[in-house]
mmCIF file of C-alpha atoms and ligand atoms in Angstrom:
data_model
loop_
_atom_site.group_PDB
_atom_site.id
_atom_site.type_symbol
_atom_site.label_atom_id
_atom_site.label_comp_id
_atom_site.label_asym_id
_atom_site.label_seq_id
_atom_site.Cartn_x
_atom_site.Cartn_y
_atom_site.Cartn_z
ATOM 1 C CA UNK A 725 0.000 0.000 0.000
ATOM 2 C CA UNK A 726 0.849 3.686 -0.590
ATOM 3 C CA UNK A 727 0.673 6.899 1.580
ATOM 4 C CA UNK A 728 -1.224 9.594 0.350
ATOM 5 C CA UNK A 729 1.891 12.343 1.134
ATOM 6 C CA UNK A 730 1.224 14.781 3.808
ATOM 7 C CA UNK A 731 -1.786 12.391 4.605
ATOM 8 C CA UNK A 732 -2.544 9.675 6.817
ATOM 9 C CA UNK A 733 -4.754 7.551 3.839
ATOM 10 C CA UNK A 734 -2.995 4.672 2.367
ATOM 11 C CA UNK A 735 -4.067 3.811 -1.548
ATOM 12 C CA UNK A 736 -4.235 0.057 -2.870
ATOM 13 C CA UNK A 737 -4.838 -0.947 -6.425
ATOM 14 C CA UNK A 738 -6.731 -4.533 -7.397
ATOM 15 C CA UNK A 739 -7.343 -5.720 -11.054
ATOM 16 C CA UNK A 740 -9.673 -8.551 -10.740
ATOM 17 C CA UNK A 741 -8.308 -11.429 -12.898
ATOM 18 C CA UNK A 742 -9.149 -11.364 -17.218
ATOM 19 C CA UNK A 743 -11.699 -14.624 -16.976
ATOM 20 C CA UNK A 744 -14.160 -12.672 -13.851
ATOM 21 C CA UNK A 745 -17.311 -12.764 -15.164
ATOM 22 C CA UNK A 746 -18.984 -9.280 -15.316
ATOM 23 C CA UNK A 747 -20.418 -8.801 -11.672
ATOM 24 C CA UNK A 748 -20.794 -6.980 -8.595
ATOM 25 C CA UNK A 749 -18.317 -8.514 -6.143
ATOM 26 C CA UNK A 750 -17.369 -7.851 -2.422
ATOM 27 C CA UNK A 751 -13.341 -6.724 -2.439
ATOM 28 C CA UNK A 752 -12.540 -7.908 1.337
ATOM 29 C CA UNK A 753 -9.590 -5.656 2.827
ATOM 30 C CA UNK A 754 -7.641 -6.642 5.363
ATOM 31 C CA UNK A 755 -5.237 -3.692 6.630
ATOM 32 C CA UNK A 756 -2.561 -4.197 9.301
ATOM 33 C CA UNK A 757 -0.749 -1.530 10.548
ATOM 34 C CA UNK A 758 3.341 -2.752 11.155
ATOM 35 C CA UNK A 759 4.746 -2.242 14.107
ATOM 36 C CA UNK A 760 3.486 -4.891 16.121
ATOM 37 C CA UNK A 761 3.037 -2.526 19.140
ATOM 38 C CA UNK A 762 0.184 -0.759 17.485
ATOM 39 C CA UNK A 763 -1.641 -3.432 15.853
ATOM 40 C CA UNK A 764 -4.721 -2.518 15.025
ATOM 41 C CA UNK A 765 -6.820 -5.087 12.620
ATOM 42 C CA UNK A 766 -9.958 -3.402 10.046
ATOM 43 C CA UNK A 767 -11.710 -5.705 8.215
ATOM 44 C CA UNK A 768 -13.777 -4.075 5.356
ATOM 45 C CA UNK A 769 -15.796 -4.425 2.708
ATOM 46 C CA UNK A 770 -15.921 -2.752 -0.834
ATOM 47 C CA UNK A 771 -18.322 -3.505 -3.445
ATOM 48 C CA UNK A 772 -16.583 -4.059 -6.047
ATOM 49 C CA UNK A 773 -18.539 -4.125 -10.092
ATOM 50 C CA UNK A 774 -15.912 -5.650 -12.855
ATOM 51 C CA UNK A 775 -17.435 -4.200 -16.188
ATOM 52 C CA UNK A 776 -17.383 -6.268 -19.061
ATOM 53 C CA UNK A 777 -14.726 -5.025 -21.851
ATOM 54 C CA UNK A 778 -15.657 -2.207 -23.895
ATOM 55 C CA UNK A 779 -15.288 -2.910 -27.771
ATOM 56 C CA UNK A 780 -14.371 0.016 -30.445
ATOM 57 C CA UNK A 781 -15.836 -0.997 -33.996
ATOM 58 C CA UNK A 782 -15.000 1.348 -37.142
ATOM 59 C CA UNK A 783 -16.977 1.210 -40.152
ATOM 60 C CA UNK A 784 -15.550 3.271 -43.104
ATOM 61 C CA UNK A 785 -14.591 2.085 -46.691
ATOM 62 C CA UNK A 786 -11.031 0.926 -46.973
ATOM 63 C CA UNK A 787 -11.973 -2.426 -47.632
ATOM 64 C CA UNK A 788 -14.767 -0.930 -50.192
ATOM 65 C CA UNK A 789 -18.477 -1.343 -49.892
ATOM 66 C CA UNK A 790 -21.314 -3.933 -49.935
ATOM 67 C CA UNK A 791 -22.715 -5.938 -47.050
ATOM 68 C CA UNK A 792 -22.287 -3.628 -44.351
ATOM 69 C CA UNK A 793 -21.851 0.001 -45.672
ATOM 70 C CA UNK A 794 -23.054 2.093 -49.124
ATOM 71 C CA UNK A 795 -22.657 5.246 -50.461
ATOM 72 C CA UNK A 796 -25.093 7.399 -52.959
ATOM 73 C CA UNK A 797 -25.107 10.790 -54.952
ATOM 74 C CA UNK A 798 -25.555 13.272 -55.889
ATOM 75 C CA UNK A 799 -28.090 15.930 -55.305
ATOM 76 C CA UNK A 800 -31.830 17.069 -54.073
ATOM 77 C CA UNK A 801 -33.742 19.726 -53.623
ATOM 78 C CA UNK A 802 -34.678 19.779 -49.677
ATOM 79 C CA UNK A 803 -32.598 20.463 -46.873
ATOM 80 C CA UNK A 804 -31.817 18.236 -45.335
ATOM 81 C CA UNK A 805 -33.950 15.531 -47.427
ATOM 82 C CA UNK A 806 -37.449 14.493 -45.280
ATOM 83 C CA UNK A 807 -36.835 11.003 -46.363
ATOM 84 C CA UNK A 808 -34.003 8.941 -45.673
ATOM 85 C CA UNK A 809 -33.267 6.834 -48.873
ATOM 86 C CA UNK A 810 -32.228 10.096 -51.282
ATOM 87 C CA UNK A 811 -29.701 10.524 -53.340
ATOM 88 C CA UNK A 812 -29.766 6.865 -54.457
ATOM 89 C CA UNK A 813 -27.236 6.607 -56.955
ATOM 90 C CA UNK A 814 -24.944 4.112 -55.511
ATOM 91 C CA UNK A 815 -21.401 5.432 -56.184
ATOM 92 C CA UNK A 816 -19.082 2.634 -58.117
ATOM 93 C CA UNK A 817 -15.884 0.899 -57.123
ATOM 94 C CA UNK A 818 -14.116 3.759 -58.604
ATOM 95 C CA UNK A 819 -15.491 6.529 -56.814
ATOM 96 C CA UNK A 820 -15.538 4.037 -53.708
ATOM 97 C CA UNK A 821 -11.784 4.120 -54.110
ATOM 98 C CA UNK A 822 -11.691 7.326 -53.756
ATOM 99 C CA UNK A 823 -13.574 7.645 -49.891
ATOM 100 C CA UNK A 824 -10.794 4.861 -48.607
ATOM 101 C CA UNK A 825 -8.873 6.804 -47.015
ATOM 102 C CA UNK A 826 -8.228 10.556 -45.507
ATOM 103 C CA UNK A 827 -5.489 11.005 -48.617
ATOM 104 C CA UNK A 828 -6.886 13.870 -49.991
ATOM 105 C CA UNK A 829 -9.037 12.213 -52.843
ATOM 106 C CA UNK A 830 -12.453 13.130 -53.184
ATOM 107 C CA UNK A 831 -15.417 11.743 -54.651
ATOM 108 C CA UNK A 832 -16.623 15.277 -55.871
ATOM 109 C CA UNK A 833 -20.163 15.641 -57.306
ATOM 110 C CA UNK A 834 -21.767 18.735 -58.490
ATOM 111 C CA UNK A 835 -25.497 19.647 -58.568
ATOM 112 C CA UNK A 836 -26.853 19.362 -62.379
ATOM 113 C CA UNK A 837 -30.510 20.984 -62.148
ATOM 114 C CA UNK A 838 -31.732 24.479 -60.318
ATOM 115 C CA UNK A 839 -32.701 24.397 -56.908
ATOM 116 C CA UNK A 840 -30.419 21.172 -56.041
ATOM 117 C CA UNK A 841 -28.222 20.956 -53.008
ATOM 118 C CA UNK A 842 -24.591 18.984 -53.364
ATOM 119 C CA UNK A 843 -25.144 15.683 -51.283
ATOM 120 C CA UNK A 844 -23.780 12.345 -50.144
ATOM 121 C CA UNK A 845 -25.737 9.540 -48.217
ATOM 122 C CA UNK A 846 -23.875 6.915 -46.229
ATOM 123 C CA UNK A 847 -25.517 3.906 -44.826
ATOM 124 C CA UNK A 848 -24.105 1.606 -43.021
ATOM 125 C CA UNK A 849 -25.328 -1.504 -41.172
ATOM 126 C CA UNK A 850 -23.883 -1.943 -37.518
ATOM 127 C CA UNK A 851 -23.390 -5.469 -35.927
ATOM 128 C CA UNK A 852 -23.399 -4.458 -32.371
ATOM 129 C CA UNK A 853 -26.620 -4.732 -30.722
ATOM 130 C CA UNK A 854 -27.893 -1.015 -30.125
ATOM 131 C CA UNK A 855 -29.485 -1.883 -26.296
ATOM 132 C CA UNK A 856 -25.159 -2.437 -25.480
ATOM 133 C CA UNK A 857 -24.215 0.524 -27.752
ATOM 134 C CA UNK A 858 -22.904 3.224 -25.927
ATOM 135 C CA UNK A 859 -21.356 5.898 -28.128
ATOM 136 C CA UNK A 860 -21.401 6.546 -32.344
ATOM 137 C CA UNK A 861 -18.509 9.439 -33.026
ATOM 138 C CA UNK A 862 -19.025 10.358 -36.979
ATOM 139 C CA UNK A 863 -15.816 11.993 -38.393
ATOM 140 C CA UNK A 864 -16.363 13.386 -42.369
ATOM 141 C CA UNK A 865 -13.863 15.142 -44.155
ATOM 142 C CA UNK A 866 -14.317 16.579 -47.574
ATOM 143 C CA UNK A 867 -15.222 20.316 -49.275
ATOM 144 C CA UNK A 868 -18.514 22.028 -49.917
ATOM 145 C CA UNK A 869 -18.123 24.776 -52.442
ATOM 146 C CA UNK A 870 -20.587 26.963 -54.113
ATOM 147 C CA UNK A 871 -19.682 30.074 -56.275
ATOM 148 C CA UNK A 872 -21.128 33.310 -55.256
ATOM 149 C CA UNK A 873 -22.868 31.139 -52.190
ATOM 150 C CA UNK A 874 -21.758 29.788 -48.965
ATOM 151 C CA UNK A 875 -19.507 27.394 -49.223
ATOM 152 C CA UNK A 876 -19.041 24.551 -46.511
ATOM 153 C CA UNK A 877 -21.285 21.732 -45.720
ATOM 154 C CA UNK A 878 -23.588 19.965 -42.934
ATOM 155 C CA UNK A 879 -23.937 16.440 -41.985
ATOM 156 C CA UNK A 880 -26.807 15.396 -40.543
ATOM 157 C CA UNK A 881 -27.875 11.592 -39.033
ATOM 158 C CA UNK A 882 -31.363 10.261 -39.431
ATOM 159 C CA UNK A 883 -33.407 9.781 -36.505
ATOM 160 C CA UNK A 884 -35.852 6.845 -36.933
ATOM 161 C CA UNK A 885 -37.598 7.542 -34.159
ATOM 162 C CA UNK A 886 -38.478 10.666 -35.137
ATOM 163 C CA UNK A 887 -38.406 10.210 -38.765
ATOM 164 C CA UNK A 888 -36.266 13.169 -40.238
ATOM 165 C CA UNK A 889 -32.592 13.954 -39.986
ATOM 166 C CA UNK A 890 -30.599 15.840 -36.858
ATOM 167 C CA UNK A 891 -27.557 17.992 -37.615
ATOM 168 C CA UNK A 892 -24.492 16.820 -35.924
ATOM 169 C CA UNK A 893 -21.741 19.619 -37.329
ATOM 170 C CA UNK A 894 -21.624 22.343 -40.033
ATOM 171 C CA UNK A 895 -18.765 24.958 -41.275
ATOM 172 C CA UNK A 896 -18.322 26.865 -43.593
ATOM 173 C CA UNK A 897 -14.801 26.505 -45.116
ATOM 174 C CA UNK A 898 -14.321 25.219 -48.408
ATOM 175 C CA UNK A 899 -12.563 22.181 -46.947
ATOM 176 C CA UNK A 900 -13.778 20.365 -43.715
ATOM 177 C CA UNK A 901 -13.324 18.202 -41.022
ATOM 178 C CA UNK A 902 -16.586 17.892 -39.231
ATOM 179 C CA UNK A 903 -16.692 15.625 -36.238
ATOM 180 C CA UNK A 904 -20.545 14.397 -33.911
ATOM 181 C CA UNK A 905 -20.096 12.475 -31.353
ATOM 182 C CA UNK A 906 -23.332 10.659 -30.140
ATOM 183 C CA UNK A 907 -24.005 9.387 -26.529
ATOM 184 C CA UNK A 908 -27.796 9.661 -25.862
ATOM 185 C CA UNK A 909 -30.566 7.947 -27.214
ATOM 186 C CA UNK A 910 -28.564 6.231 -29.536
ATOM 187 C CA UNK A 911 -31.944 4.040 -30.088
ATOM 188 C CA UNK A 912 -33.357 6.687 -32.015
ATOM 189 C CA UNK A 913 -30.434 6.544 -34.376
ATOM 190 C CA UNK A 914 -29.781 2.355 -34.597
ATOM 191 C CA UNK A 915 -33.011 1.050 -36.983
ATOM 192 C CA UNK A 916 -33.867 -2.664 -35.917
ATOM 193 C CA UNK A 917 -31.645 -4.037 -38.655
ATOM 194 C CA UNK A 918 -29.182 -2.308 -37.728
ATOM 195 C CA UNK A 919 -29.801 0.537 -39.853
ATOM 196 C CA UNK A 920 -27.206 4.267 -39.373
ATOM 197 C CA UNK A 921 -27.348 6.573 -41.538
ATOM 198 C CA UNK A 922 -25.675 9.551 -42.540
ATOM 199 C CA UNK A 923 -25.749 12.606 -45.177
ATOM 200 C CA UNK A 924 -23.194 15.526 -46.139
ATOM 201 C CA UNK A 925 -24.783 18.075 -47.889
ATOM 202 C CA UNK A 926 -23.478 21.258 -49.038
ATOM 203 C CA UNK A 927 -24.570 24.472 -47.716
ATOM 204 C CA UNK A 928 -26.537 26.678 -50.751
ATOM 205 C CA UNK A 929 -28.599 25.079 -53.812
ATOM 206 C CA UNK A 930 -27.511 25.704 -57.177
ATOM 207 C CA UNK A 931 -29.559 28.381 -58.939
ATOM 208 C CA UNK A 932 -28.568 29.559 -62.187
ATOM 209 C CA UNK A 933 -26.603 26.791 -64.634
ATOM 210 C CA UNK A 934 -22.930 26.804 -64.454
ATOM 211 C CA UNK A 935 -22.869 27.746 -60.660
ATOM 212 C CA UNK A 936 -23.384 24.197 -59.272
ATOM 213 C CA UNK A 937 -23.826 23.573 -55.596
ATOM 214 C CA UNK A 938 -20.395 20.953 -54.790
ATOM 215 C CA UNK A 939 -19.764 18.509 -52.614
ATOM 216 C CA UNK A 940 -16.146 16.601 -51.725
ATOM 217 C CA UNK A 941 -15.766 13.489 -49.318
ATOM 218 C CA UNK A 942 -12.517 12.517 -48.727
ATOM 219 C CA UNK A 943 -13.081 10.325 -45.853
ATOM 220 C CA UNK A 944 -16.095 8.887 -43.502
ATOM 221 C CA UNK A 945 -15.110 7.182 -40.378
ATOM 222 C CA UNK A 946 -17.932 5.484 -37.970
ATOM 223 C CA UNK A 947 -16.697 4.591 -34.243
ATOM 224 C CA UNK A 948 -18.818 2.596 -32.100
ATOM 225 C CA UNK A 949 -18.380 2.034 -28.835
ATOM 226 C CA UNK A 950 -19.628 -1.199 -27.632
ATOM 227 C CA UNK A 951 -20.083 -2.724 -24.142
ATOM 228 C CA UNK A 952 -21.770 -6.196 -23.700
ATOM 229 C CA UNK A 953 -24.913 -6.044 -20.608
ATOM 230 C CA UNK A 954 -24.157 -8.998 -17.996
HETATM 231 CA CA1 LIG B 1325 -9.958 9.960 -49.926
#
């Protein structure tokens, strides 16, 4: 045991072995003070909970698409969209090569009609169970450009409990990083299947031809945090 300096409280650290089974356990402490002279015997106990181990999944695309994670162009007309299955052009293999990695390469797609926004959908189905999931941090990185409007973007995630999309970051700088992180009521945000989705959309609609509304992305990372209930 340690002294606390310039204190009389002694600190003790325990790690309960790596097979415990997640549970609430008494921690019995038996302190004995040294020189026999003073003995003086406590016998405690602590409750002690050993938490079952956390798990840190990433979904993004450097392995490419398909089975667990999709990506669509290029532009609408609302924003955000009040459905969640727009744009649905599913990019191709070579414009999924280009969302691999934070390198600098974009997938850039530019509005074609008046009155369209710039936008990318991600979907992405999660394997954890959402009743043990206990954080979702988003990380995009791309551009939003728009000449003679603002430039930037916003990403948004869909909330199926309430049916319509939340922003979780905007800015307004040609090139972005925007960052959410997510820790309550992440049911709203998990479908049943498994179900997350999210959108980057660029920040003004194109209006006349020849002054398209752009958007860039780089990179998409998912994190979840996962912890398994006991
Ligand atoms: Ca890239």
């Amino acid at each position: 045991m340690q002294n606390i300096p310039g204190t009389d409280i002694y600190t003790t650290t325990t790690t309960a072995a790596s097979t415990t089974p997640p549970a609430t356990y008494d921690l019995w402490i038996n302190a004995t003070d040294n020189t026999p002279n003073k003995n003086s015997n406590t016998t405690v106990s602590i409750s002690l909970t050993i938490l079952p181990q956390e798990t840190i999944s990433t979904y993004n695309f450097s392995t490419g698409a398909g089975e667990d994670k999709w990506a669509f162009r290029k532009q609408h007309k609302k924003k955000p969209p009040a459905v969640n299955n727009v744009p649905n052009i599913e990019f191709t293999s070579s414009r999924y090569k280009k969302i691999m990695a934070d390198d600098g390469v974009m997938q850039i797609d530019r509005s074609t009609i008046r009155k369209r926004y710039a936008i990318h959908r991600f979907n992405f189905t999660m394997q954890e169970p959402e009743s043990g999931v206990t954080g979702i941090d988003v990380l995009w990185d791309g551009k939003g450009y728009k000449r003679f409007g603002r430039k930037g973007a916003a990403i948004y995630v869909w909330n199926f409990t309430d049916s319509c999309y939340e922003k979780l970051s905007s800015g307004t700088s040609t090139y972005l990083t925007l960052e959410a992180n997510i820790t309550d009521n992440i049911e709203d945000y998990i479908a049943d299947d498994g179900t997350f989705i999210i959108i980057a959309q660029q920040n003004t609609r194109q209006w006349w031809l020849g002054r398209p509304s752009r958007i860039g992305t780089d990179y998409i990372m998912v994190n979840v945090t996962y912890e398994p209930h006991f």
